[in-house]
Coordinates of N, CA and C in Angstrom, one line a residue:
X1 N 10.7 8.2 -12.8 CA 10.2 8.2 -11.4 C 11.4 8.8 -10.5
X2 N 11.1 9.9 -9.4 CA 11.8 10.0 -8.6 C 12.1 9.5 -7.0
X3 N 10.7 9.3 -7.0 CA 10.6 8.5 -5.4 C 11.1 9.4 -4.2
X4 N 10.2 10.5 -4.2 CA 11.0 11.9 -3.8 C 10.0 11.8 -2.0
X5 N 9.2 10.7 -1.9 CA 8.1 10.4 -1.1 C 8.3 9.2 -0.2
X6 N 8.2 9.9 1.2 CA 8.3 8.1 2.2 C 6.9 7.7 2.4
X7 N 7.1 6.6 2.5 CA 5.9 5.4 3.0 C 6.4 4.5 4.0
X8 N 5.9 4.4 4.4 CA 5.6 3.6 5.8 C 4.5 1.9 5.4
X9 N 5.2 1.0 5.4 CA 4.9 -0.3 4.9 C 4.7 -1.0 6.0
X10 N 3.5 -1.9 6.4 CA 3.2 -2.2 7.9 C 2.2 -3.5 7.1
X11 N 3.1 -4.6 8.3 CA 2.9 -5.8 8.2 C 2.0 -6.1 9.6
X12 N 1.1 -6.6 9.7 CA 0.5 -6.9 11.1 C 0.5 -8.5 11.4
X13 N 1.5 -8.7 12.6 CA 1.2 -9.9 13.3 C 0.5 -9.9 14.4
X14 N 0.7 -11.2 14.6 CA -0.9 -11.5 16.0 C 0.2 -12.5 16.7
X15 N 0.2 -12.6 18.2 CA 0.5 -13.3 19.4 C 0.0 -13.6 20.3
X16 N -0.2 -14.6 20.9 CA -0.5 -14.2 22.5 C -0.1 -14.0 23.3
X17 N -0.7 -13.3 24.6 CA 0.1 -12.9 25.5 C -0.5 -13.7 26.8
X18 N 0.3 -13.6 28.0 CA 0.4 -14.8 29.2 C -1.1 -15.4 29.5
X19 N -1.9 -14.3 28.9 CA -3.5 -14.4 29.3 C -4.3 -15.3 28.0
X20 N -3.6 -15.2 26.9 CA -4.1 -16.1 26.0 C -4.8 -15.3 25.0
X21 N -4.6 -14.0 25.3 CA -5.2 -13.1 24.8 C -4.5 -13.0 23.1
X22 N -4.9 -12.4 21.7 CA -4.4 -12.4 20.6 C -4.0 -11.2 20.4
X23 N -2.5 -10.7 20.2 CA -2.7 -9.3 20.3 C -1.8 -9.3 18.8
X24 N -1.8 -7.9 18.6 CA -1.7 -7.9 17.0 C -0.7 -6.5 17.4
X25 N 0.4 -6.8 16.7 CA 1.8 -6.0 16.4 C 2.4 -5.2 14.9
X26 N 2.3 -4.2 14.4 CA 2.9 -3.5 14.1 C 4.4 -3.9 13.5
X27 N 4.9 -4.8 12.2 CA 5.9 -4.5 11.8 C 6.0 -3.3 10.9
X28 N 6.9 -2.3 10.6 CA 7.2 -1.1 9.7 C 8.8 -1.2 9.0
X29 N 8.4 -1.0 7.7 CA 9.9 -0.2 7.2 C 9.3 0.4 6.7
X30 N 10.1 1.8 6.8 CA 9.6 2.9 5.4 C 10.6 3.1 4.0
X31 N 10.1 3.2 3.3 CA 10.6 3.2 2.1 C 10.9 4.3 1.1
X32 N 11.2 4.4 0.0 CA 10.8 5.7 -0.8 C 10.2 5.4 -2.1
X33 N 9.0 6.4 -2.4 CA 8.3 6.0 -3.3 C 7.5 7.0 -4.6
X34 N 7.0 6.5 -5.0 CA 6.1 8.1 -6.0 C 4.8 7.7 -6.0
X35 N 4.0 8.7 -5.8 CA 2.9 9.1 -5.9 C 2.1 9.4 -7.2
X36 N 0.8 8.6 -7.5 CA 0.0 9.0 -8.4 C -1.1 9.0 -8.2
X37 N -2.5 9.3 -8.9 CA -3.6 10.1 -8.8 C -4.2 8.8 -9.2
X38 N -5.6 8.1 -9.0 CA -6.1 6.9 -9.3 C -6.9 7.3 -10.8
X39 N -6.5 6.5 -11.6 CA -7.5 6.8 -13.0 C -9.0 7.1 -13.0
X40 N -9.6 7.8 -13.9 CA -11.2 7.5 -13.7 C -12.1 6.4 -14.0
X41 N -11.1 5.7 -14.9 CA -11.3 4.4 -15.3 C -11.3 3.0 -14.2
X42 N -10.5 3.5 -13.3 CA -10.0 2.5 -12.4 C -10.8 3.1 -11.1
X43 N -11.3 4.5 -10.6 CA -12.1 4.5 -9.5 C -13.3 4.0 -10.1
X44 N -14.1 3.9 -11.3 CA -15.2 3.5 -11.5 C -15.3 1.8 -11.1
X45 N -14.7 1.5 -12.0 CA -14.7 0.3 -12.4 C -14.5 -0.9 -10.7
X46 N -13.7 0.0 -10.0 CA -13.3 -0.1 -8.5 C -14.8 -0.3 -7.5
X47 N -15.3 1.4 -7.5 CA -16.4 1.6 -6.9 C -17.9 0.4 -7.4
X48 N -17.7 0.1 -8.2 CA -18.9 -0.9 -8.9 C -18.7 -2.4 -7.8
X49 N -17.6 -2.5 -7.4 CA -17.0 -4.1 -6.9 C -17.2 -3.1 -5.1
X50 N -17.3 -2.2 -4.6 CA -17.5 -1.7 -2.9 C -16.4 -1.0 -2.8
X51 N -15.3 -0.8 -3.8 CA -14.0 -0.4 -3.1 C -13.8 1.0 -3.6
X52 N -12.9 1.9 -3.0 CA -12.6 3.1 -2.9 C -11.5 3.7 -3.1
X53 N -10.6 3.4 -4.0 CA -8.8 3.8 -4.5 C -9.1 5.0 -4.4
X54 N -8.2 5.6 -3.8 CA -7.6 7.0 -3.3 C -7.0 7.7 -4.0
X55 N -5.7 6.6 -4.0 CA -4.4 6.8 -4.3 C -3.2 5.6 -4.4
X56 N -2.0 6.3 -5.4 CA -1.8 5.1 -6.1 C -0.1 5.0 -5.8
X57 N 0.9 4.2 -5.3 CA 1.7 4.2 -4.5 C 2.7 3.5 -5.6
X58 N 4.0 4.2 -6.4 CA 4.8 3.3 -7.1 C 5.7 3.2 -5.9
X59 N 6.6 1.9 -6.0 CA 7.7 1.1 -5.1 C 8.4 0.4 -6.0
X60 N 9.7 0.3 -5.5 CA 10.7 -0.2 -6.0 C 9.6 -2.0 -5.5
X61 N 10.0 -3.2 -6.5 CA 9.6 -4.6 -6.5 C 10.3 -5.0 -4.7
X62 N 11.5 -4.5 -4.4 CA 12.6 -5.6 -3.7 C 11.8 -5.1 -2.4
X63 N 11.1 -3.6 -2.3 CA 11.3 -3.4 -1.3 C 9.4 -3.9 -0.5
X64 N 8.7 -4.7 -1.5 CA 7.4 -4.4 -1.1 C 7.5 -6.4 -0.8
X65 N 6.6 -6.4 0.0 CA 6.6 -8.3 0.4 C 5.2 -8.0 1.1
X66 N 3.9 -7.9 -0.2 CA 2.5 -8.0 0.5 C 2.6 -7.5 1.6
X67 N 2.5 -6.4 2.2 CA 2.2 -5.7 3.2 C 1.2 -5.4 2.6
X68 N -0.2 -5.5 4.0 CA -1.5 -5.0 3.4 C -1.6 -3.5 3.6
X69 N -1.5 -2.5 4.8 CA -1.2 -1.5 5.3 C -0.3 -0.5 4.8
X70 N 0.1 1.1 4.7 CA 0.6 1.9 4.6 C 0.5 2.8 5.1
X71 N 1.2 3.8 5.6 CA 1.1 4.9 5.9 C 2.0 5.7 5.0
X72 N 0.7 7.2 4.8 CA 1.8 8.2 4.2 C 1.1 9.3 4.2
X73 N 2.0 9.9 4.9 CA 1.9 11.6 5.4 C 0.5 11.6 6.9
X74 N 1.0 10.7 8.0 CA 0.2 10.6 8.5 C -1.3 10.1 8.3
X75 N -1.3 9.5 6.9 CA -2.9 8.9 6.4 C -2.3 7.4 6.8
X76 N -3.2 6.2 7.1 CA -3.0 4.8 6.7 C -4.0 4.4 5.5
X77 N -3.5 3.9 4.9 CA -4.1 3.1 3.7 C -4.6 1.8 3.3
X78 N -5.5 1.1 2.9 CA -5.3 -0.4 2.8 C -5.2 -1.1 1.4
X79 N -3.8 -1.5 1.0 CA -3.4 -2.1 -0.7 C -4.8 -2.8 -0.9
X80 N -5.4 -2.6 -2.0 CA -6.7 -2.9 -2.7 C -5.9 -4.0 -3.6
X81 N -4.8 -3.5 -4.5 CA -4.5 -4.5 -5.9 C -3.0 -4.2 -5.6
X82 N -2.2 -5.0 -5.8 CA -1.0 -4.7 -6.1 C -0.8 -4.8 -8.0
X83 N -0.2 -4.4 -8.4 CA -0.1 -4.2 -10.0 C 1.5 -4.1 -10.5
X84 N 2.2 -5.1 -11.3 CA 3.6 -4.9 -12.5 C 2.9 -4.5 -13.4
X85 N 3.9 -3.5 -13.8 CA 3.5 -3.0 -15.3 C 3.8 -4.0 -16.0
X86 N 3.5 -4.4 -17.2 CA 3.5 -5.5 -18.0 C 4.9 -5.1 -19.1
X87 N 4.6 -3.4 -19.5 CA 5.3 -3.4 -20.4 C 5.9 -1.7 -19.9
X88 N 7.0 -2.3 -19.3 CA 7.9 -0.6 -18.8 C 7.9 0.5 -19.6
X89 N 8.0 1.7 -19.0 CA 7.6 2.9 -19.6 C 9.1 3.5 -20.3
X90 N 9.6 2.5 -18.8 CA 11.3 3.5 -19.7 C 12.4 2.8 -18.3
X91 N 13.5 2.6 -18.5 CA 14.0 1.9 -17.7 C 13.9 2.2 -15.9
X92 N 13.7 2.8 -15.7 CA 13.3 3.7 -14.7 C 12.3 2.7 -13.7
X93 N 11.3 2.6 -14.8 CA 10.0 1.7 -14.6 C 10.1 0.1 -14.7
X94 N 11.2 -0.3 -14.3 CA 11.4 -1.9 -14.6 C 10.8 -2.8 -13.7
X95 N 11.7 -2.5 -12.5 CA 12.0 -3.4 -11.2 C 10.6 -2.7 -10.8
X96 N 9.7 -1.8 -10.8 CA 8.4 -1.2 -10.2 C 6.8 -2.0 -9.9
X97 N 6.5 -1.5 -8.8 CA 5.1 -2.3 -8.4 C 4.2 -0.9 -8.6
X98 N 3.1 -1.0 -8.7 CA 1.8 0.3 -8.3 C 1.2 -0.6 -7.4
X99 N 0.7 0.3 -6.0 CA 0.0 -0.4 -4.9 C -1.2 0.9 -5.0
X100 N -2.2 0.0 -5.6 CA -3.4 0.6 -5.3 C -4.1 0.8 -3.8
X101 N -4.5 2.1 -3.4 CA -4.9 1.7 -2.1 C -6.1 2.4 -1.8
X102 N -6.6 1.9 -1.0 CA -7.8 3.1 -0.3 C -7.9 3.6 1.1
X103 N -8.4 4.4 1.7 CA -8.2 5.1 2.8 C -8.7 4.4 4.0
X104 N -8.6 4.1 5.0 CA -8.8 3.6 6.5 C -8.5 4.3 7.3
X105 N -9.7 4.3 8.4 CA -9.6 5.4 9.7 C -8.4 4.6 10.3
X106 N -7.3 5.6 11.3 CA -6.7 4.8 12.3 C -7.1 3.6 13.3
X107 N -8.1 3.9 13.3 CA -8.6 2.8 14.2 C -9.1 1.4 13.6
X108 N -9.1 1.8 12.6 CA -10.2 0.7 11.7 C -9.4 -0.5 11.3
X109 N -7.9 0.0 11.6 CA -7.1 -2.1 11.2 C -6.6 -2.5 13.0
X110 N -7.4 -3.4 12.4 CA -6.9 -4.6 13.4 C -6.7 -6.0 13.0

């Protein structure tokens, strides 16, 4: 893996403001990451349950803390599965998460 790719990792909190109103904020770190292609095994098997994997997001373990949201390359994303490999590919692949995700309009998280 070379992680030659930023991501943008977005946590959303909710507040009120003087009105009582709920407003919802935008935490971000971005990170560096690699990029993979979704199986055909795994968009099927996905699409059968309503969902739509895209695209498939490796991350270092330390740097990911359930964020549901991502951005990358100006797309946002929404983590479907988070996934540890069970049995590493090569040391490289130890400390590693895959964040399954599917696509969302900008407008569409709140």
């Amino acid at each position: 893996m070379t992680f030659d790719y930023e991501l943008t990792l977005i946590k959303l909190t909710y507040a009120e403001n003087d009105m009582g109103d709920s407003i919802s904020n935008e935490e971000r770190i971005t990170i560096l990451c690699d990029v993979l292609s979704v199986t055909r095994a795994e968009h099927y098997q996905a699409a059968s349950h309503g969902m739509k994997p895209e695209i498939v997001f490796i991350v270092n373990q330390y740097d990911y803390s359930k964020q549901t949201i991502v951005e990358f390359e100006g797309n946002k994303y929404r983590v479907i599965r988070d996934y540890k490999p069970k049995k590493a590919k090569g040391l490289e692949d130890f400390e590693t998460i895959e964040l399954v995700c599917e696509g969302v309009g900008n407008n569409a998280i709140s």
